[in-house]
GROMACS .gro file of C-alpha atoms in nm:
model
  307
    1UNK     CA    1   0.237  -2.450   0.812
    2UNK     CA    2   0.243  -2.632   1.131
    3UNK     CA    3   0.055  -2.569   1.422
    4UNK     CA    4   0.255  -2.712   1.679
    5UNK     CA    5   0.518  -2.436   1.657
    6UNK     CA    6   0.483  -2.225   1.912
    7UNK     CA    7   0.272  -1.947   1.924
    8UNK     CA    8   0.450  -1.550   1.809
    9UNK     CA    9   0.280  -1.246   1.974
   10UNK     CA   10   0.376  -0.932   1.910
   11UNK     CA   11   0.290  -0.644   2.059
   12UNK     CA   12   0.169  -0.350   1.895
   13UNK     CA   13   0.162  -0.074   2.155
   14UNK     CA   14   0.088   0.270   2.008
   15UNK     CA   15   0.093   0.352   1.641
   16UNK     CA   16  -0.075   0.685   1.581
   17UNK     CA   17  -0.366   0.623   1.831
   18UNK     CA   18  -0.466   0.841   2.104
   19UNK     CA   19  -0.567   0.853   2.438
   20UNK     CA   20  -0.922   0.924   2.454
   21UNK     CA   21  -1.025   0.540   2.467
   22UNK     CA   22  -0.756   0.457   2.681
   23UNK     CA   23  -0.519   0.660   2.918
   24UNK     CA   24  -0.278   0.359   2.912
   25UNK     CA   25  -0.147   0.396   2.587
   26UNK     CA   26   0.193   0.511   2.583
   27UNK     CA   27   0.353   0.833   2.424
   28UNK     CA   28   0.705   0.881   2.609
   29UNK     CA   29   1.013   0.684   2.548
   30UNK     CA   30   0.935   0.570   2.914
   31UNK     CA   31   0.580   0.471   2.902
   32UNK     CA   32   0.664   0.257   2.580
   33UNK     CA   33   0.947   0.082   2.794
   34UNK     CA   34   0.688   0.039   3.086
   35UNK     CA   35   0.436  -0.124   2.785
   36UNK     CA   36   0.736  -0.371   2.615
   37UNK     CA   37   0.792  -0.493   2.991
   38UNK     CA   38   0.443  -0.577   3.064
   39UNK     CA   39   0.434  -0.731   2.754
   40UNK     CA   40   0.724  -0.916   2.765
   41UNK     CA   41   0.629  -1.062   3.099
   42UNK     CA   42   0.266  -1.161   2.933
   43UNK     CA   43   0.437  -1.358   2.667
   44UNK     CA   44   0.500  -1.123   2.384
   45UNK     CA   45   0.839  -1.208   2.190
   46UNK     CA   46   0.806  -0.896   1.962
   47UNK     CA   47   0.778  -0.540   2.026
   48UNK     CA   48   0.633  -0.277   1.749
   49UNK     CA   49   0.619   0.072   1.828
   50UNK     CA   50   0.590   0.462   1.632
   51UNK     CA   51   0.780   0.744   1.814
   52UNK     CA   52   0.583   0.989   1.946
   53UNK     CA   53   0.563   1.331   2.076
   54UNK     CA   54   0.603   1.273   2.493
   55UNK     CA   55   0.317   1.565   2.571
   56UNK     CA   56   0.074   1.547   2.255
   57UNK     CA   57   0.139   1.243   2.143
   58UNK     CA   58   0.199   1.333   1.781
   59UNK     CA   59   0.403   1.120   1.555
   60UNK     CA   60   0.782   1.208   1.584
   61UNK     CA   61   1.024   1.017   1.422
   62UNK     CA   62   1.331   1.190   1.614
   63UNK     CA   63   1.640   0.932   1.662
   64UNK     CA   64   1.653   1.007   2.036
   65UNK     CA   65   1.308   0.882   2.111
   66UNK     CA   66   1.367   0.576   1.891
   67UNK     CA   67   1.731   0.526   2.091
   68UNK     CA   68   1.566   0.572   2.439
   69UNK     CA   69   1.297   0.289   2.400
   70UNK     CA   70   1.574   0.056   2.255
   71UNK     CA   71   1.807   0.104   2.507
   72UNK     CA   72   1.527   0.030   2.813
   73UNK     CA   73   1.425  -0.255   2.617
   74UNK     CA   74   1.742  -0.428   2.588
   75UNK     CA   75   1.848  -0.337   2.952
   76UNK     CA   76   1.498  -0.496   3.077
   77UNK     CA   77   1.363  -0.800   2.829
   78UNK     CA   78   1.489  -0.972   2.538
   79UNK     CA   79   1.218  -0.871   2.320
   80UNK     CA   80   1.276  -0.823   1.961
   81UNK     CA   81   1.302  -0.460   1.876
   82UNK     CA   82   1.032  -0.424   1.555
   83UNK     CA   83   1.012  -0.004   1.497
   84UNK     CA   84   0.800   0.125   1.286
   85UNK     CA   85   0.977   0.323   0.981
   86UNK     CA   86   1.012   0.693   0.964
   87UNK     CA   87   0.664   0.826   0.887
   88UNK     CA   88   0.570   0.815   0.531
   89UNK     CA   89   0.496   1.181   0.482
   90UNK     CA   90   0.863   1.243   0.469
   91UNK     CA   91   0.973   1.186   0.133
   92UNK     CA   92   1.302   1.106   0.193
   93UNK     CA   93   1.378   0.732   0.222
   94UNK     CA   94   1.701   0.849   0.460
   95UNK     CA   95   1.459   1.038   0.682
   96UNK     CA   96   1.213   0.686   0.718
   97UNK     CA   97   1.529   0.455   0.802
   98UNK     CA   98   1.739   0.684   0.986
   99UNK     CA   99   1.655   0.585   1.350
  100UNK     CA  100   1.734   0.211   1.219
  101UNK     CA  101   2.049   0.260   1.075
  102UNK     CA  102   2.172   0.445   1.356
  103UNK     CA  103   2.193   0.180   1.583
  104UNK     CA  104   2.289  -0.088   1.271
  105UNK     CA  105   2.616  -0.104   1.379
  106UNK     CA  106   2.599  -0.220   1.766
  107UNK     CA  107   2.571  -0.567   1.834
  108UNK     CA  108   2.342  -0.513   2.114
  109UNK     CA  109   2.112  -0.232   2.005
  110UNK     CA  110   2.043  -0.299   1.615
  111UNK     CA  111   1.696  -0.337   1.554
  112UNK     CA  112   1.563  -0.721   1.455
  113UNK     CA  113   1.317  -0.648   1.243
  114UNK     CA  114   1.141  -0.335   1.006
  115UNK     CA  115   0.861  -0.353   0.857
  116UNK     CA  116   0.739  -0.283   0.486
  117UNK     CA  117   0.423  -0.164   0.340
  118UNK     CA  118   0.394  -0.333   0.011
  119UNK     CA  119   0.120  -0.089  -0.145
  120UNK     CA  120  -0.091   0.236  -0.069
  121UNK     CA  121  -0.422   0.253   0.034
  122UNK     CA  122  -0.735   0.458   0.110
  123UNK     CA  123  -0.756   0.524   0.477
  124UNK     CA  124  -1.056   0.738   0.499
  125UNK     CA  125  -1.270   0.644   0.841
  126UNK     CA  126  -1.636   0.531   0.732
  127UNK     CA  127  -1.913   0.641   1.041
  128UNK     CA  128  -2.162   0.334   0.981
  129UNK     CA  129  -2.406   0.566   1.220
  130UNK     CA  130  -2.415   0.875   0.970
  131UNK     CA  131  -2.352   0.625   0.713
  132UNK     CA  132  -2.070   0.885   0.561
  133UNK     CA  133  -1.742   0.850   0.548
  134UNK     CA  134  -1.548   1.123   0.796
  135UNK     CA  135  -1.268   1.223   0.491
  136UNK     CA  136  -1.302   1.092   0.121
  137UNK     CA  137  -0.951   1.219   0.023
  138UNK     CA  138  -0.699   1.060   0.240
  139UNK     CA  139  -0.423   0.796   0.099
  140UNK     CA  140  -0.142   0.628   0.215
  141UNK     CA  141   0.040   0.673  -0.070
  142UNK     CA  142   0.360   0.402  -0.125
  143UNK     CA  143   0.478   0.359  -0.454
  144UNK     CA  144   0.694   0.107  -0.595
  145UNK     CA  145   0.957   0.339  -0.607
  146UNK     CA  146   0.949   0.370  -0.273
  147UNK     CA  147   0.915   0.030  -0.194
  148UNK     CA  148   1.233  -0.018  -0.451
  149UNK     CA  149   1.447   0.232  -0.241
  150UNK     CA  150   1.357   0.074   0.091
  151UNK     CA  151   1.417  -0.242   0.053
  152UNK     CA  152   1.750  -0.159  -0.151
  153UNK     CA  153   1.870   0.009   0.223
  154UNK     CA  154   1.762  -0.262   0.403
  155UNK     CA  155   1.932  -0.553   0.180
  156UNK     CA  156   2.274  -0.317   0.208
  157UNK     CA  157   2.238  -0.344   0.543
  158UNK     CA  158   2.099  -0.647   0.594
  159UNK     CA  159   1.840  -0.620   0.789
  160UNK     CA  160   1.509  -0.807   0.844
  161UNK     CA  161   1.226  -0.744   0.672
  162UNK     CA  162   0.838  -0.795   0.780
  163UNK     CA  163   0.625  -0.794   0.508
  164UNK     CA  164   0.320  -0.594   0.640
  165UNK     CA  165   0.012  -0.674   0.373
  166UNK     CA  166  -0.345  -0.504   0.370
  167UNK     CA  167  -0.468  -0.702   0.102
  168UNK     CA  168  -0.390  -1.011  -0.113
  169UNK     CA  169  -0.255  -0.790  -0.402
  170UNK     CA  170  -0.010  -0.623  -0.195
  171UNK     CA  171   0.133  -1.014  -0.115
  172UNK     CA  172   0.157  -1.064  -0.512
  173UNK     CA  173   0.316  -0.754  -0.501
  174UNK     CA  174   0.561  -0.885  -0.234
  175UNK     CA  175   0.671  -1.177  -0.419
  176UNK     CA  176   0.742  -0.987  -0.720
  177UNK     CA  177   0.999  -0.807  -0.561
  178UNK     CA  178   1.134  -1.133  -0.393
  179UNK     CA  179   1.161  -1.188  -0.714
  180UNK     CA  180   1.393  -0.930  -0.809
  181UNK     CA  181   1.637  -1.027  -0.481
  182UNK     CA  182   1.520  -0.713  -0.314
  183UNK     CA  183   1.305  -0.862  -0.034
  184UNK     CA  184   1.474  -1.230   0.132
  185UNK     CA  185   1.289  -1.546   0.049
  186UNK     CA  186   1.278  -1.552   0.418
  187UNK     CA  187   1.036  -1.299   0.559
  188UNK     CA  188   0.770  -1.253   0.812
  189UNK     CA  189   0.403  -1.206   0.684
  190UNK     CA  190   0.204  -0.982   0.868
  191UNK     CA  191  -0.128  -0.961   0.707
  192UNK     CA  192  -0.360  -0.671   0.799
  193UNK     CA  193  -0.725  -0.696   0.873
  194UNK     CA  194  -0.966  -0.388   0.951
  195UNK     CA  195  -1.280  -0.343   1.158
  196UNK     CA  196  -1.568  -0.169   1.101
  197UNK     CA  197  -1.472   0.239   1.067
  198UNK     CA  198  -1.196   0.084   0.823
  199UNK     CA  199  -1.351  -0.067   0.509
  200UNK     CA  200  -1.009  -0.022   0.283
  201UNK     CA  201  -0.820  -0.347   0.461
  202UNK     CA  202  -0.930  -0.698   0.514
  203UNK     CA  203  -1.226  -0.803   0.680
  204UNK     CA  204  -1.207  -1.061   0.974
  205UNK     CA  205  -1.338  -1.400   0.778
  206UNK     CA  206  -1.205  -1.746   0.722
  207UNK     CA  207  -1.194  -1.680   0.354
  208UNK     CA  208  -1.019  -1.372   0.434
  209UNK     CA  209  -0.743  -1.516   0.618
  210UNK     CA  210  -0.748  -1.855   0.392
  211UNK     CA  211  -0.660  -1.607   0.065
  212UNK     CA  212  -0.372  -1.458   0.252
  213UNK     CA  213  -0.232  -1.759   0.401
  214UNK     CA  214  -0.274  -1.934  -0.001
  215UNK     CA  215   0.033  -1.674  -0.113
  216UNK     CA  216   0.287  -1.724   0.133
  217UNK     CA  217   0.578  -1.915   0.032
  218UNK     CA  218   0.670  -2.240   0.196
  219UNK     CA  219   0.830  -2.223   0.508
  220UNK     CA  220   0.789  -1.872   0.576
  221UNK     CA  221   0.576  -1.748   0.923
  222UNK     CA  222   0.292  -1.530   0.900
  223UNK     CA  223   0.082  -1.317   1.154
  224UNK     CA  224  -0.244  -1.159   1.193
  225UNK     CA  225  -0.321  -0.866   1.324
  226UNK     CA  226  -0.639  -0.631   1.251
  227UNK     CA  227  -0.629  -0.238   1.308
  228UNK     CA  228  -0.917  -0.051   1.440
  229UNK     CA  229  -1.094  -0.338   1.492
  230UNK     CA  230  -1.090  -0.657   1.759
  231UNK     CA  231  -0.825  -0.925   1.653
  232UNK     CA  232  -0.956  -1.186   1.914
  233UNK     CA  233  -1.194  -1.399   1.596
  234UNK     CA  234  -0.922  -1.374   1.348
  235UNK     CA  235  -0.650  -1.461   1.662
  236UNK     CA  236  -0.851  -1.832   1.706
  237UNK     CA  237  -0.784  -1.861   1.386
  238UNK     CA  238  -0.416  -1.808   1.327
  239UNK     CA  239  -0.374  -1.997   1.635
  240UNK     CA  240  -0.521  -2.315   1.529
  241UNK     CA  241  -0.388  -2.270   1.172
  242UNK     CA  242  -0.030  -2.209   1.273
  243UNK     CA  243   0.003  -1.864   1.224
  244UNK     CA  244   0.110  -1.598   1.499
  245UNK     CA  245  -0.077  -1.277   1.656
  246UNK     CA  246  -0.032  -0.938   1.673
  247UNK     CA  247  -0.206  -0.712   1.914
  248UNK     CA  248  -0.225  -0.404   2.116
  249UNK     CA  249  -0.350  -0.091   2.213
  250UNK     CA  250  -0.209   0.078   1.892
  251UNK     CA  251  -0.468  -0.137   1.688
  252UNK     CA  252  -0.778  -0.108   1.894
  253UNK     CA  253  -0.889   0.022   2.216
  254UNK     CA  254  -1.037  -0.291   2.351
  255UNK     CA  255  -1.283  -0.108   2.607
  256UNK     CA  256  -1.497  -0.439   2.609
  257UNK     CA  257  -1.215  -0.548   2.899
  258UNK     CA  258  -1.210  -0.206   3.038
  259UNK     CA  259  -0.913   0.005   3.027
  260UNK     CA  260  -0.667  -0.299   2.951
  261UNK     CA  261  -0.290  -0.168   2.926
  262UNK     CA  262  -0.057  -0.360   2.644
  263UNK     CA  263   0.063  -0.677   2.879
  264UNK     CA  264  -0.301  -0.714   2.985
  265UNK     CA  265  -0.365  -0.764   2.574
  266UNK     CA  266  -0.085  -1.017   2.537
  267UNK     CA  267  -0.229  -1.256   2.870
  268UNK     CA  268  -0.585  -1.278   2.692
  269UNK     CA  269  -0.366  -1.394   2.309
  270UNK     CA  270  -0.116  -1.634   2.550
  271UNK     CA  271  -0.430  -1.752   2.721
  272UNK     CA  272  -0.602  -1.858   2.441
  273UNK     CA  273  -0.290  -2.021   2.293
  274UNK     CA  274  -0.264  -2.210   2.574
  275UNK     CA  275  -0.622  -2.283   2.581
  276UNK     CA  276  -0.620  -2.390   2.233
  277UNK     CA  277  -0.310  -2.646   2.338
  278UNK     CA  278  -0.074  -2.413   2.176
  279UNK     CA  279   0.269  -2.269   2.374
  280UNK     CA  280   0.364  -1.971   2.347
  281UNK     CA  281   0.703  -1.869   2.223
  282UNK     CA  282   0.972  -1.689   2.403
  283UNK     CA  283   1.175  -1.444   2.228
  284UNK     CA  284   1.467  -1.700   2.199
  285UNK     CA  285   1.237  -1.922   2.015
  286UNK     CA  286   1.077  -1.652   1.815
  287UNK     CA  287   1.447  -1.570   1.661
  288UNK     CA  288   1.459  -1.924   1.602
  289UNK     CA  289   1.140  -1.997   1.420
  290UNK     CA  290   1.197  -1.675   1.198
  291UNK     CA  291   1.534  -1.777   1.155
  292UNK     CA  292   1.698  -1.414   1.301
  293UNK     CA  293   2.035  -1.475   1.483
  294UNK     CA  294   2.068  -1.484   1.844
  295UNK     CA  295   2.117  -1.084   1.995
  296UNK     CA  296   2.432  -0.973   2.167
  297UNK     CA  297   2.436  -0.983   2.533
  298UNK     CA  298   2.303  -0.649   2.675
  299UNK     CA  299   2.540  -0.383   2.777
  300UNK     CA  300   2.481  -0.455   3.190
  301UNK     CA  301   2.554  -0.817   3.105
  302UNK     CA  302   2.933  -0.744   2.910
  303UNK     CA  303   3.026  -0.545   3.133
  304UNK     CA  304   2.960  -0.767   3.447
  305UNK     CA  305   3.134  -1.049   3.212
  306UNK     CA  306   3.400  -0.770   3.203
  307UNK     CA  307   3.488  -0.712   3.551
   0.00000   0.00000   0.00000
């Protein structure tokens, strides 16, 4: 690990949150693109997102929303494009990769990166004031099989994987399958801590992070991020130990600074990077640390090389 690389963030906009904390989190293919700007501009180099219905907000994982963000992104930033998958409560692995394959095949609007699971996991909410938890039957179910069929798409089609972990056992469980040549010896660690109302993940402690960063492979990145729950301790951290951040409104509301919109997020990471006497990456030296090959130029850009 070395600390003097510079500093990832990635910004993770929306997920499946809602807008009772916070009006600025986006739904519509627009207000996503307005959030990847600000972020962008704030020193984010990657860009995570879920589609998502543009009135309710509900998770939609229709190829036209997925295509609209893309599109504004690569017109306005050179951000790399990080979508979530499909949603896991459809069964069919085509249905969860569609909206990446779609655009596999254009130089300018393939996706860089898509993120993998590696294991299942209770994600019942736990109400430390009625001491209770709010469900005690919900699971994010993700077998191996699954895993197994998802990673055999992406490695036909060679695309990037993150390696999103919740817990040290989901890492080992990573490794096996780098094992078997189905995930690249060269992938991006994105471990996953939990706050409070979210017991099933990791919590935010040195030892924590130390057992996560003990299984990653040499020269491979990792990242931090923490969901339902304030990433700023564990950020510090992966600063000063040369990991990377993730954070955004899709994690946690962050009402402790207000109603902060995503680029407002990404200053307070960059700030402390900088504070810390770390830079901050751009996206061109984000693709080069994770080793992911430069993009094409964006559409505006051929075609005024064009005329």
């Amino acid at each position: 690990m070395n600390n003097e690389l510079p500093l990832i963030i990635e910004c993770r906009c929306n997920e499946i949150t809602y807008r009772q904390d916070n009006p600025a989190l986006p739904y519509s293919p627009k207000e996503i693109v307005r959030e990847a700007v600000r972020a962008w501009e704030a020193g984010a180099s990657i860009f995570h997102w879920h589609g998502r219905d543009p009135e309710s907000g509900k998770p939609r994982n229709d190829v036209e929303l997925y295509l609209e963000v893309i599109q504004g992104i690569r017109e306005q930033t050179d951000l790399l494009i990080h979508p979530t998958l499909g949603y896991i409560t459809q069964n069919q692995v085509e249905d969860r990769v569609r909206h990446i394959l779609a655009v596999n095949d254009d130089p300018v609007l393939r996706v860089d990166m898509a993120p993998v699971d590696f294991g299942s996991l209770n994600v019942d909410f736990w109400n430390p004031q009625a001491k209770q938890f709010t469900s005690y039957d919900q699971v994010y179910v993700n077998t191996r099989a699954n895993l197994k069929a998802v990673l055999e798409v992406f490695t036909k089609h060679n695309i990037y994987v993150s390696s999103v972990c919740w817990d040290v056992g989901q890492m080992r469980t990573a490794r096996c399958f780098q094992e078997m040549g189905l995930l690249p010896r060269e992938t991006f660690w994105e471990f996953v801590f939990t706050g409070e109302v979210m017991p099933a993940g990791a919590a935010v402690t040195i030892p924590g992070l130390q057992a996560f960063v003990a299984e990653v492979p040499a020269g491979n990145q990792w990242l931090a991020l923490c969901w339902n729950g304030d990433v700023m301790r564990v950020a510090a951290w992966a600063i000063t130990l040369g990991g990377h951040v993730g954070i955004g409104l899709g994690d946690y509301a962050y009402t402790r600074f207000g109603k902060p919109h995503n680029g407002e997020l990404v200053e307070k990471v960059a700030k402390m990077a900088h504070t810390l006497g770390r830079e901050v990456a751009t996206p061109a030296q984000a693709r080069e640390i994770l080793k992911i090959p430069p993009r094409a130029f964006a559409r505006q850009e051929l075609q005024a090389t064009a005329n």
